[in-house]
Each structure stands twice: as structure tokens, then as C-alpha cells.
PDB file of C-alpha atoms in Angstrom:
ATOM      1  CA  MET A   1      -0.130 -10.046   2.374  1.00 57.00           C
ATOM      2  CA  THR A   2       0.518  -7.228   4.777  1.00 65.00           C
ATOM      3  CA  ASN A   3      -2.040  -4.932   6.695  1.00 71.00           C
ATOM      4  CA  VAL A   4      -1.118  -2.290   8.982  1.00 76.00           C
ATOM      5  CA  VAL A   5      -3.458  -0.315  11.150  1.00 80.00           C
ATOM      6  CA  ARG A   6      -2.780   2.813  13.106  1.00 81.00           C
ATOM      7  CA  CYS A   7      -6.260   4.134  14.028  1.00 86.00           C
ATOM      8  CA  GLY A   8      -9.075   2.687  16.498  1.00 84.00           C
ATOM      9  CA  GLY A   9     -12.490   3.351  18.033  1.00 90.00           C
ATOM     10  CA  PRO A  10     -15.275   4.196  15.911  1.00 93.00           C
ATOM     11  CA  LEU A  11     -13.195   5.416  13.093  1.00 94.00           C
ATOM     12  CA  LEU A  12     -11.697   1.992  12.619  1.00 94.00           C
ATOM     13  CA  ALA A  13     -15.094   0.334  12.832  1.00 95.00           C
ATOM     14  CA  ILE A  14     -16.516   2.109   9.846  1.00 95.00           C
ATOM     15  CA  ILE A  15     -13.240   1.935   8.206  1.00 96.00           C
ATOM     16  CA  ARG A  16     -13.665  -2.105   8.509  1.00 95.00           C
ATOM     17  CA  ARG A  17     -17.555  -1.948   7.842  1.00 96.00           C
ATOM     18  CA  GLU A  18     -16.553  -0.358   4.317  1.00 96.00           C
ATOM     19  CA  HIS A  19     -13.744  -2.937   3.953  1.00 94.00           C
ATOM     20  CA  LEU A  20     -10.890  -0.204   3.473  1.00 95.00           C
ATOM     21  CA  ASP A  21      -8.605  -2.461   5.720  1.00 93.00           C
ATOM     22  CA  THR A  22      -7.805  -4.776   2.823  1.00 93.00           C
ATOM     23  CA  VAL A  23      -6.308  -4.784  -0.476  1.00 94.00           C
ATOM     24  CA  GLU A  24      -9.164  -6.356  -2.190  1.00 94.00           C
ATOM     25  CA  GLY A  25     -11.643  -4.113  -0.262  1.00 95.00           C
ATOM     26  CA  ALA A  26      -9.614  -0.819  -1.130  1.00 95.00           C
ATOM     27  CA  PHE A  27      -9.219  -1.544  -4.974  1.00 94.00           C
ATOM     28  CA  GLN A  28     -13.093  -2.693  -5.276  1.00 95.00           C
ATOM     29  CA  TYR A  29     -14.119   0.569  -3.227  1.00 95.00           C
ATOM     30  CA  ALA A  30     -16.553   2.719  -5.253  1.00 92.00           C
ATOM     31  CA  GLY A  31     -17.885   5.167  -2.580  1.00 92.00           C
ATOM     32  CA  GLY A  32     -15.109   7.777  -2.865  1.00 91.00           C
ATOM     33  CA  GLU A  33     -14.612  10.655  -5.247  1.00 93.00           C
ATOM     34  CA  ASP A  34     -11.826  10.070  -7.598  1.00 90.00           C
ATOM     35  CA  LEU A  35      -9.353  12.964  -7.510  1.00 88.00           C
ATOM     36  CA  ILE A  36      -8.018  12.830 -11.196  1.00 75.00           C
ATOM     37  CA  LYS A  37      -4.866  14.606 -12.260  1.00 68.00           C
ATOM     38  CA  SER A  38      -2.064  13.879 -15.129  1.00 54.00           C
ATOM     39  CA  GLY A  39       0.692  11.426 -14.548  1.00 53.00           C
ATOM     40  CA  LEU A  40      -1.091   8.993 -12.024  1.00 58.00           C
ATOM     41  CA  GLY A  41      -0.076   5.970 -14.227  1.00 61.00           C
ATOM     42  CA  THR A  42      -1.195   3.115 -12.431  1.00 70.00           C
ATOM     43  CA  ARG A  43      -2.275   5.168  -9.353  1.00 79.00           C
ATOM     44  CA  ARG A  44      -5.658   6.200  -8.025  1.00 90.00           C
ATOM     45  CA  ARG A  45      -6.500   8.734  -5.680  1.00 92.00           C
ATOM     46  CA  SER A  46     -10.015   9.242  -3.860  1.00 95.00           C
ATOM     47  CA  ARG A  47     -11.574  11.536  -1.397  1.00 97.00           C
ATOM     48  CA  ILE A  48     -13.840   9.399   0.969  1.00 97.00           C
ATOM     49  CA  ARG A  49     -16.395  10.821   3.445  1.00 97.00           C
ATOM     50  CA  LEU A  50     -17.692   8.597   6.126  1.00 96.00           C
ATOM     51  CA  THR A  51     -19.571   9.039   9.253  1.00 96.00           C
ATOM     52  CA  ASP A  52     -18.855   6.878  12.086  1.00 94.00           C
ATOM     53  CA  ASP A  53     -21.425   5.469  14.781  1.00 94.00           C
ATOM     54  CA  THR A  54     -21.069   8.611  17.027  1.00 95.00           C
ATOM     55  CA  GLY A  55     -22.212  11.176  14.395  1.00 95.00           C
ATOM     56  CA  GLN A  56     -18.713  12.510  13.700  1.00 95.00           C
ATOM     57  CA  SER A  57     -17.853  13.104  10.077  1.00 96.00           C
ATOM     58  CA  HIS A  58     -14.542  12.070   8.585  1.00 96.00           C
ATOM     59  CA  THR A  59     -12.616  12.944   5.562  1.00 97.00           C
ATOM     60  CA  LEU A  60      -9.977  10.507   4.417  1.00 97.00           C
ATOM     61  CA  TYR A  61      -7.818  10.046   1.514  1.00 97.00           C
ATOM     62  CA  MET A  62      -6.867   6.898  -0.182  1.00 97.00           C
ATOM     63  CA  LYS A  63      -4.132   5.988  -2.684  1.00 95.00           C
ATOM     64  CA  CYS A  64      -4.270   2.539  -4.598  1.00 95.00           C
ATOM     65  CA  TYR A  65      -1.186   1.815  -6.310  1.00 92.00           C
ATOM     66  CA  GLY A  66      -1.588  -0.738  -9.135  1.00 88.00           C
ATOM     67  CA  CYS A  67       1.431  -3.359 -10.271  1.00 84.00           C
ATOM     68  CA  GLU A  68       4.650  -1.404 -11.396  1.00 77.00           C
ATOM     69  CA  GLY A  69       7.248  -2.955 -13.928  1.00 76.00           C
ATOM     70  CA  LEU A  70      10.290  -4.531 -12.833  1.00 77.00           C
ATOM     71  CA  PHE A  71      12.579  -1.759 -14.014  1.00 76.00           C
ATOM     72  CA  THR A  72      10.274   0.775 -12.206  1.00 77.00           C
ATOM     73  CA  ARG A  73      10.922  -1.027  -9.115  1.00 76.00           C
ATOM     74  CA  LEU A  74      14.402  -1.651  -9.392  1.00 79.00           C
ATOM     75  CA  ARG A  75      14.950   2.268 -10.008  1.00 76.00           C
ATOM     76  CA  ARG A  76      13.087   2.907  -6.814  1.00 73.00           C
ATOM     77  CA  TRP A  77      15.159   0.349  -4.739  1.00 75.00           C
ATOM     78  CA  LEU A  78      18.478   1.560  -6.302  1.00 73.00           C
ATOM     79  CA  ARG A  79      17.654   5.414  -5.405  1.00 70.00           C
ATOM     80  CA  THR A  80      15.817   4.707  -1.790  1.00 68.00           C
ATOM     81  CA  GLY A  81      17.432   1.441  -0.884  1.00 68.00           C
ATOM     82  CA  ARG A  82      14.237   0.170   0.247  1.00 70.00           C
ATOM     83  CA  CYS A  83      12.386  -3.292  -1.197  1.00 74.00           C
ATOM     84  CA  ALA A  84       8.819  -2.296  -0.592  1.00 79.00           C
ATOM     85  CA  SER A  85       5.305  -1.581  -2.098  1.00 86.00           C
ATOM     86  CA  GLN A  86       4.564   2.208  -2.820  1.00 88.00           C
ATOM     87  CA  GLY A  87       1.919   2.054  -0.314  1.00 90.00           C
ATOM     88  CA  ALA A  88       4.139   0.745   2.342  1.00 89.00           C
ATOM     89  CA  ALA A  89       6.978   3.035   1.607  1.00 89.00           C
ATOM     90  CA  GLU A  90       4.843   6.126   1.582  1.00 93.00           C
ATOM     91  CA  PHE A  91       3.178   5.161   4.994  1.00 93.00           C
ATOM     92  CA  ALA A  92       6.858   4.826   6.373  1.00 92.00           C
ATOM     93  CA  ASN A  93       7.514   8.110   4.764  1.00 95.00           C
ATOM     94  CA  ILE A  94       4.593   9.609   6.959  1.00 97.00           C
ATOM     95  CA  GLU A  95       5.808   8.154  10.153  1.00 95.00           C
ATOM     96  CA  ARG A  96       9.495   9.282   9.456  1.00 96.00           C
ATOM     97  CA  VAL A  97       8.228  12.660   8.605  1.00 98.00           C
ATOM     98  CA  ARG A  98       6.091  13.048  11.595  1.00 98.00           C
ATOM     99  CA  ALA A  99       9.125  12.025  13.810  1.00 97.00           C
ATOM    100  CA  LEU A 100      10.809  14.775  12.689  1.00 98.00           C
ATOM    101  CA  ASP A 101       8.324  17.131  14.511  1.00 98.00           C
ATOM    102  CA  ILE A 102       6.702  17.889  11.052  1.00 98.00           C
ATOM    103  CA  ARG A 103       2.879  18.226  10.650  1.00 98.00           C
ATOM    104  CA  THR A 104       1.450  15.980   7.997  1.00 98.00           C
ATOM    105  CA  MET A 105      -1.246  13.417   7.591  1.00 96.00           C
ATOM    106  CA  GLU A 106      -2.330  11.050   9.875  1.00 96.00           C
ATOM    107  CA  PRO A 107      -1.662   7.629   8.790  1.00 95.00           C
ATOM    108  CA  LEU A 108      -4.585   5.266   9.122  1.00 96.00           C
ATOM    109  CA  VAL A 109      -4.330   1.991   7.029  1.00 95.00           C
ATOM    110  CA  PHE A 110      -2.017   0.564   4.619  1.00 93.00           C
ATOM    111  CA  GLY A 111      -2.115  -2.785   2.754  1.00 93.00           C
ATOM    112  CA  ASP A 112      -0.243  -4.924   0.020  1.00 92.00           C
ATOM    113  CA  ASP A 113      -0.084  -8.030  -1.490  1.00 91.00           C
ATOM    114  CA  TYR A 114       3.609  -7.219  -2.593  1.00 81.00           C
ATOM    115  CA  ALA A 115       6.536  -9.659  -3.350  1.00 78.00           C
ATOM    116  CA  PRO A 116       9.811  -8.058  -4.368  1.00 73.00           C
ATOM    117  CA  LEU A 117      10.193 -10.071  -7.442  1.00 70.00           C
ATOM    118  CA  ALA A 118       6.668 -10.144  -8.633  1.00 74.00           C
ATOM    119  CA  GLY A 119       5.650  -6.779  -7.412  1.00 80.00           C
ATOM    120  CA  GLY A 120       1.914  -6.230  -6.543  1.00 88.00           C
ATOM    121  CA  ARG A 121      -0.896  -3.979  -5.472  1.00 92.00           C
ATOM    122  CA  SER A 122      -0.887  -1.553  -2.388  1.00 94.00           C
ATOM    123  CA  PHE A 123      -2.886   0.877  -0.874  1.00 95.00           C
ATOM    124  CA  LEU A 124      -2.695   3.681   1.675  1.00 96.00           C
ATOM    125  CA  LEU A 125      -5.514   5.376   4.010  1.00 96.00           C
ATOM    126  CA  VAL A 126      -4.669   8.859   5.263  1.00 97.00           C
ATOM    127  CA  GLY A 127      -6.557  11.606   7.288  1.00 96.00           C
ATOM    128  CA  GLU A 128      -7.335  14.805   5.899  1.00 96.00           C
ATOM    129  CA  VAL A 129      -5.027  17.934   6.939  1.00 97.00           C
ATOM    130  CA  PRO A 130      -6.891  20.926   8.017  1.00 95.00           C
ATOM    131  CA  GLY A 131      -6.271  24.264   6.026  1.00 97.00           C
ATOM    132  CA  GLU A 132      -5.551  25.033   2.495  1.00 97.00           C
ATOM    133  CA  ALA A 133      -2.456  24.860   0.002  1.00 98.00           C
ATOM    134  CA  LEU A 134      -0.284  27.774  -0.246  1.00 98.00           C
ATOM    135  CA  GLU A 135      -0.416  27.553  -3.860  1.00 97.00           C
ATOM    136  CA  ARG A 136      -4.183  28.565  -3.455  1.00 96.00           C
ATOM    137  CA  CYS A 137      -4.508  30.882  -0.581  1.00 97.00           C
ATOM    138  CA  GLY A 138      -0.875  32.222  -0.751  1.00 97.00           C
ATOM    139  CA  GLU A 139      -1.532  35.316  -2.534  1.00 97.00           C
ATOM    140  CA  ASP A 140      -4.734  36.054  -0.626  1.00 97.00           C
ATOM    141  CA  VAL A 141      -2.887  35.420   2.564  1.00 97.00           C
ATOM    142  CA  LEU A 142      -0.294  37.902   1.946  1.00 97.00           C
ATOM    143  CA  SER A 143      -2.895  40.426   0.869  1.00 97.00           C
ATOM    144  CA  ARG A 144      -4.888  40.119   4.104  1.00 96.00           C
ATOM    145  CA  TRP A 145      -1.788  40.139   6.222  1.00 96.00           C
ATOM    146  CA  ALA A 146      -0.189  43.221   4.516  1.00 95.00           C
ATOM    147  CA  ASP A 147      -0.401  45.308   7.516  1.00 96.00           C
ATOM    148  CA  ARG A 148       0.741  42.611   9.623  1.00 94.00           C
ATOM    149  CA  PRO A 149       4.368  42.056   8.546  1.00 96.00           C
ATOM    150  CA  GLU A 150       5.103  40.123  11.741  1.00 96.00           C
ATOM    151  CA  ARG A 151       2.521  37.340  10.908  1.00 96.00           C
ATOM    152  CA  ILE A 152       4.351  37.014   7.552  1.00 97.00           C
ATOM    153  CA  ASP A 153       7.751  36.861   9.192  1.00 98.00           C
ATOM    154  CA  ALA A 154       6.517  34.098  11.645  1.00 97.00           C
ATOM    155  CA  LEU A 155       5.026  32.282   8.763  1.00 98.00           C
ATOM    156  CA  THR A 156       8.400  32.448   6.783  1.00 98.00           C
ATOM    157  CA  ASP A 157      10.187  31.255   9.940  1.00 98.00           C
ATOM    158  CA  GLN A 158       7.855  28.299  10.566  1.00 98.00           C
ATOM    159  CA  LEU A 159       8.297  27.374   6.907  1.00 99.00           C
ATOM    160  CA  ALA A 160      11.880  27.428   7.213  1.00 99.00           C
ATOM    161  CA  ASP A 161      12.027  25.501  10.323  1.00 98.00           C
ATOM    162  CA  LEU A 162       9.803  22.790   8.623  1.00 99.00           C
ATOM    163  CA  VAL A 163      12.223  22.400   5.761  1.00 99.00           C
ATOM    164  CA  ALA A 164      15.327  22.424   7.896  1.00 98.00           C
ATOM    165  CA  ARG A 165      14.153  19.718  10.077  1.00 98.00           C
ATOM    166  CA  LEU A 166      13.162  17.724   6.948  1.00 99.00           C
ATOM    167  CA  HIS A 167      16.846  18.288   5.661  1.00 98.00           C
ATOM    168  CA  ARG A 168      18.454  18.152   8.924  1.00 97.00           C
ATOM    169  CA  GLY A 169      16.765  14.822   9.585  1.00 97.00           C
ATOM    170  CA  GLY A 170      18.347  13.366   6.309  1.00 96.00           C
ATOM    171  CA  CYS A 171      15.165  13.518   4.319  1.00 97.00           C
ATOM    172  CA  VAL A 172      14.263  15.436   1.160  1.00 98.00           C
ATOM    173  CA  HIS A 173      10.794  15.895  -0.371  1.00 98.00           C
ATOM    174  CA  GLN A 174      11.350  15.953  -4.127  1.00 96.00           C
ATOM    175  CA  ASP A 175       8.095  17.808  -4.789  1.00 96.00           C
ATOM    176  CA  LEU A 176       8.296  20.415  -2.460  1.00 98.00           C
ATOM    177  CA  TYR A 177       5.800  22.931  -4.097  1.00 98.00           C
ATOM    178  CA  ALA A 178       3.480  25.261  -2.721  1.00 98.00           C
ATOM    179  CA  SER A 179       0.536  22.935  -3.564  1.00 97.00           C
ATOM    180  CA  HIS A 180       2.102  20.320  -0.913  1.00 98.00           C
ATOM    181  CA  LEU A 181       2.378  22.965   1.842  1.00 99.00           C
ATOM    182  CA  PHE A 182      -1.001  23.557   3.657  1.00 98.00           C
ATOM    183  CA  LEU A 183      -1.708  26.675   5.900  1.00 98.00           C
ATOM    184  CA  ASP A 184      -4.131  26.279   8.710  1.00 98.00           C
ATOM    185  CA  GLU A 185      -5.272  29.788  10.220  1.00 95.00           C
ATOM    186  CA  GLY A 186      -6.231  28.566  13.364  1.00 81.00           C
ATOM    187  CA  ALA A 187      -7.672  30.158  16.483  1.00 78.00           C
ATOM    188  CA  ASP A 188      -4.129  29.002  18.172  1.00 80.00           C
ATOM    189  CA  GLY A 189      -2.080  30.143  15.579  1.00 87.00           C
ATOM    190  CA  ASP A 190      -1.158  29.724  11.802  1.00 95.00           C
ATOM    191  CA  GLU A 191       0.129  25.927  11.272  1.00 98.00           C
ATOM    192  CA  LEU A 192       1.876  24.434   8.261  1.00 98.00           C
ATOM    193  CA  TYR A 193       1.338  20.928   6.684  1.00 99.00           C
ATOM    194  CA  LEU A 194       3.437  18.941   4.710  1.00 99.00           C
ATOM    195  CA  ILE A 195       1.770  16.565   2.181  1.00 97.00           C
ATOM    196  CA  ASP A 196       2.367  14.038  -0.517  1.00 95.00           C
ATOM    197  CA  LEU A 197       5.124  12.063   0.959  1.00 96.00           C
ATOM    198  CA  ALA A 198       5.454   9.354  -1.753  1.00 91.00           C
ATOM    199  CA  ARG A 199       8.856  10.407  -3.041  1.00 92.00           C
ATOM    200  CA  VAL A 200      10.661  11.294   0.355  1.00 95.00           C
ATOM    201  CA  PHE A 201      13.580   9.580   0.731  1.00 93.00           C
ATOM    202  CA  ARG A 202      17.301   9.930   2.368  1.00 93.00           C
ATOM    203  CA  PRO A 203      19.669  10.191  -0.148  1.00 92.00           C
ATOM    204  CA  ARG A 204      22.984   8.448   0.314  1.00 87.00           C
ATOM    205  CA  TRP A 205      25.135  10.756  -1.804  1.00 88.00           C
ATOM    206  CA  ARG A 206      24.520  14.097  -3.557  1.00 91.00           C
ATOM    207  CA  ARG A 207      22.861  15.519  -0.543  1.00 94.00           C
ATOM    208  CA  PHE A 208      23.536  18.898  -1.609  1.00 96.00           C
ATOM    209  CA  ARG A 209      21.875  18.522  -4.897  1.00 96.00           C
ATOM    210  CA  TRP A 210      18.715  17.042  -3.440  1.00 97.00           C
ATOM    211  CA  ARG A 211      18.448  19.984  -0.914  1.00 98.00           C
ATOM    212  CA  VAL A 212      19.009  22.592  -3.639  1.00 98.00           C
ATOM    213  CA  LYS A 213      16.085  20.881  -5.588  1.00 98.00           C
ATOM    214  CA  ASP A 214      13.639  21.112  -2.898  1.00 98.00           C
ATOM    215  CA  LEU A 215      14.528  24.880  -2.236  1.00 98.00           C
ATOM    216  CA  ALA A 216      14.298  25.622  -5.970  1.00 98.00           C
ATOM    217  CA  GLN A 217      10.999  23.949  -5.879  1.00 98.00           C
ATOM    218  CA  LEU A 218       9.650  26.037  -3.131  1.00 98.00           C
ATOM    219  CA  LYS A 219      11.159  29.269  -4.419  1.00 98.00           C
ATOM    220  CA  TYR A 220       9.505  28.621  -7.909  1.00 97.00           C
ATOM    221  CA  SER A 221       6.330  27.911  -6.670  1.00 98.00           C
ATOM    222  CA  MET A 222       5.525  30.497  -3.778  1.00 98.00           C
ATOM    223  CA  PRO A 223       3.919  33.914  -4.790  1.00 97.00           C
ATOM    224  CA  ALA A 224       6.183  36.420  -6.213  1.00 96.00           C
ATOM    225  CA  ARG A 225       5.858  38.903  -3.408  1.00 97.00           C
ATOM    226  CA  TRP A 226       6.797  36.561  -1.011  1.00 98.00           C
ATOM    227  CA  VAL A 227       9.909  35.547  -2.807  1.00 98.00           C
ATOM    228  CA  ASP A 228      10.756  39.244  -3.133  1.00 97.00           C
ATOM    229  CA  GLY A 229      10.017  40.108   0.337  1.00 97.00           C
ATOM    230  CA  SER A 230      10.723  37.267   2.440  1.00 98.00           C
ATOM    231  CA  TRP A 231      12.945  34.819   0.626  1.00 98.00           C
ATOM    232  CA  GLU A 232      16.322  36.158   2.165  1.00 97.00           C
ATOM    233  CA  ARG A 233      14.812  35.689   5.617  1.00 98.00           C
ATOM    234  CA  PHE A 234      13.638  32.100   4.913  1.00 98.00           C
ATOM    235  CA  LEU A 235      17.020  31.303   3.557  1.00 97.00           C
ATOM    236  CA  THR A 236      18.787  32.754   6.792  1.00 96.00           C
ATOM    237  CA  ARG A 237      16.578  31.109   9.170  1.00 97.00           C
ATOM    238  CA  TYR A 238      16.933  27.842   7.000  1.00 98.00           C
ATOM    239  CA  LEU A 239      20.727  27.761   7.028  1.00 96.00           C
ATOM    240  CA  GLY A 240      21.082  28.932  10.802  1.00 94.00           C
ATOM    241  CA  PRO A 241      24.254  30.151  12.213  1.00 88.00           C
ATOM    242  CA  GLU A 242      26.393  26.889  11.676  1.00 85.00           C
ATOM    243  CA  GLN A 243      25.777  26.938   7.730  1.00 86.00           C
ATOM    244  CA  THR A 244      25.941  31.038   7.309  1.00 84.00           C
ATOM    245  CA  ASP A 245      29.438  30.489   5.133  1.00 87.00           C
ATOM    246  CA  LEU A 246      27.319  28.470   2.804  1.00 90.00           C
ATOM    247  CA  ARG A 247      24.795  30.759   1.807  1.00 93.00           C
ATOM    248  CA  ALA A 248      26.480  32.089  -1.183  1.00 95.00           C
ATOM    249  CA  THR A 249      26.885  28.709  -2.531  1.00 96.00           C
ATOM    250  CA  PHE A 250      23.302  27.953  -1.714  1.00 96.00           C
ATOM    251  CA  GLU A 251      21.743  31.279  -3.105  1.00 96.00           C
ATOM    252  CA  ALA A 252      23.529  30.636  -6.495  1.00 97.00           C
ATOM    253  CA  ALA A 253      22.884  26.762  -6.693  1.00 97.00           C
ATOM    254  CA  VAL A 254      19.135  27.551  -5.941  1.00 98.00           C
ATOM    255  CA  ASP A 255      19.269  30.194  -8.542  1.00 97.00           C
ATOM    256  CA  ARG A 256      20.507  27.996 -11.320  1.00 97.00           C
ATOM    257  CA  ARG A 257      18.250  25.447 -10.783  1.00 97.00           C
ATOM    258  CA  LEU A 258      15.456  27.952 -10.402  1.00 96.00           C
ATOM    259  CA  GLY A 259      16.465  29.247 -13.901  1.00 95.00           C
ATOM    260  CA  TRP A 260      16.489  25.914 -15.534  1.00 94.00           C
ATOM    261  CA  MET A 261      13.094  25.120 -14.197  1.00 93.00           C
ATOM    262  CA  GLN A 262      11.845  28.515 -15.780  1.00 92.00           C
ATOM    263  CA  ARG A 263      13.654  27.706 -19.162  1.00 91.00           C
ATOM    264  CA  ARG A 264      11.581  24.206 -18.896  1.00 88.00           C
ATOM    265  CA  HIS A 265       8.509  25.849 -18.087  1.00 86.00           C
ATOM    266  CA  GLU A 266       8.573  28.530 -21.177  1.00 86.00           C
ATOM    267  CA  ARG A 267       9.462  25.476 -23.608  1.00 85.00           C
ATOM    268  CA  LYS A 268       6.531  23.465 -22.466  1.00 81.00           C
ATOM    269  CA  ARG A 269       4.305  26.645 -22.539  1.00 80.00           C
ATOM    270  CA  SER A 270       5.525  27.245 -26.078  1.00 80.00           C
ATOM    271  CA  ALA A 271       4.579  23.367 -26.895  1.00 79.00           C
ATOM    272  CA  GLY A 272       0.976  23.837 -25.464  1.00 72.00           C
ATOM    273  CA  ALA A 273       1.653  21.667 -22.263  1.00 58.00           C
ATOM    274  CA  ASP A 274       0.490  22.109 -18.759  1.00 54.00           C
ATOM    275  CA  SER A 275       3.845  22.341 -16.645  1.00 49.00           C
ATOM    276  CA  ARG A 276       2.156  23.173 -13.678  1.00 50.00           C
ATOM    277  CA  PRO A 277       3.412  21.193 -10.626  1.00 50.00           C
ATOM    278  CA  MET A 278       0.628  18.658  -9.760  1.00 42.00           C
ATOM    279  CA  GLU A 279      -1.252  19.345  -6.848  1.00 38.00           C
ATOM    280  CA  GLY A 280      -1.752  16.932  -3.862  1.00 39.00           C
ATOM    281  CA  GLY A 281      -4.520  16.226  -1.701  1.00 42.00           C
ATOM    282  CA  SER A 282      -3.151  13.492   0.331  1.00 43.00           C
TER     283      SER A 282
END
């Protein structure tokens, strides 16, 4: 049995009062709002709103991971090199991404009753990130900023820096869609947050392929007018002066992957399936 706590004070007190600091308490908790989406499998996602003893409100997100099959665990171990529960792996990913100076969720608590051979359950509790997903607000933002191109350029540069820090830190996201990038239009400036870090890992081989996959997912999911007007700037900033000679290679590889994604989307649409990337709230 493993439990790790990264918060304190009134927030920790209310978490413990609600028994959200143990595996059993997390799996039995019925006070949240379940967030249903396709493909969750044995996972459960909940939005939880709590008020601590000082009167401050907190919005938290909880993921509960049920038992996985042996072959699923083996595939993850082989790919990531980690023998850990899903909750522990995502908790470690959040801390790793934060160490790269990338804004993301605040990790609060995780716990598991996991053993490498037997498997087991795990859970993760994180804080809410501010703002709204670029998938939802991107078109509106670009319309409102149409007469302020410098603000769009600044957002593009910030996005390129975020992805570059992730990749230069040796990590890839695997689900780098606009639904997992949150924009907070704060009084002190616009800030981007990266969420849904369950599949982040450090590839030991074929790193170029994994980077291209992330970039293609981003290009696929961002508003078309941003792709038309800002993708070239994004790629220039992302590569930096030290990788300028690789620009043509990256452009060709990203567009090949993008074409494959678009064809796959059309096949699924023709078959009546929903091929949109899944949104993440945590």
C-alpha cells in the first residue's frame, strides 16, 4: 500500500475528512461529478468541489484506476521502463513535467494497493488548472485578437516553448491535442497549461517519431486559421537556431503523419464513429 501527499493546511484537512487520501476512500467516494467519455475502460474520472474550514472553495479532479490485465501492464512496462501503478506513473509524470518549467496540474495525493505481478488499484487527486481548453476557446480567441497580431504571436511563441521544453527534456506527451492545452487569459498575461499527462514517457528509441507524433496531433487539432497563419512561426521557434537544418525533415514528417490522421478521421466518420480526440479535464 502506497500513499503520497503533496498538500497541507486546510485543503489536506478537508481531503482527509472526505477520506480522499486512501485507495478505499477514493474508490468509495460518491460526492463528485463523474466525467464520462468513451475509452475510459477501468478508469473513472470525477470533478470534486470542496470547501475547507476557512471558507475557501477548491475544485479537484480525481482519477481512479481499476485493475489492469497482465499483458496491458507488460506493454506499459516495456514502453516506459516503469513498473508502477497507473496512478503512481501519472503522479510522477506531473512532477517531471513541472520540473521542466511547464505549467500543469498541482499534484495533491496519490495512492495504490499495487504489486508488480498481481497488479491492483490506484488513484490520483490533482488541482484544477485555470482557463479553458484551446479546443473550445481557440476560435473565439483568434477572433477577439484579430486586431492584435502581436498577442497571437506571443501565444504561438509560448506554445512552441512549452512543446520544446517537453521534448528537450526527453519527454513526449502522446496526446498533444488542443483539448489538453488550457489558456488562461489572466490580468498579468496569457498563460498556457498542459494537462492529461497519463501517457507521458521518455522514449529510449525512435525519439524523432514520437516528437513528430506530438507535433502532428497539435497541428491536427488547432484552429485552421492558426495553422494557416502561425504554424511556420511555431515550428521556427520550436526548432530553434540549433535545429534549423532539420526544418524540412520535420515539416515533411509532420505532414505525412497529419495526412494519415486525416484519412483515419474520414474512414471513422464514414463508418459513423466519433473520431474526435478525447478531452481531458485533469
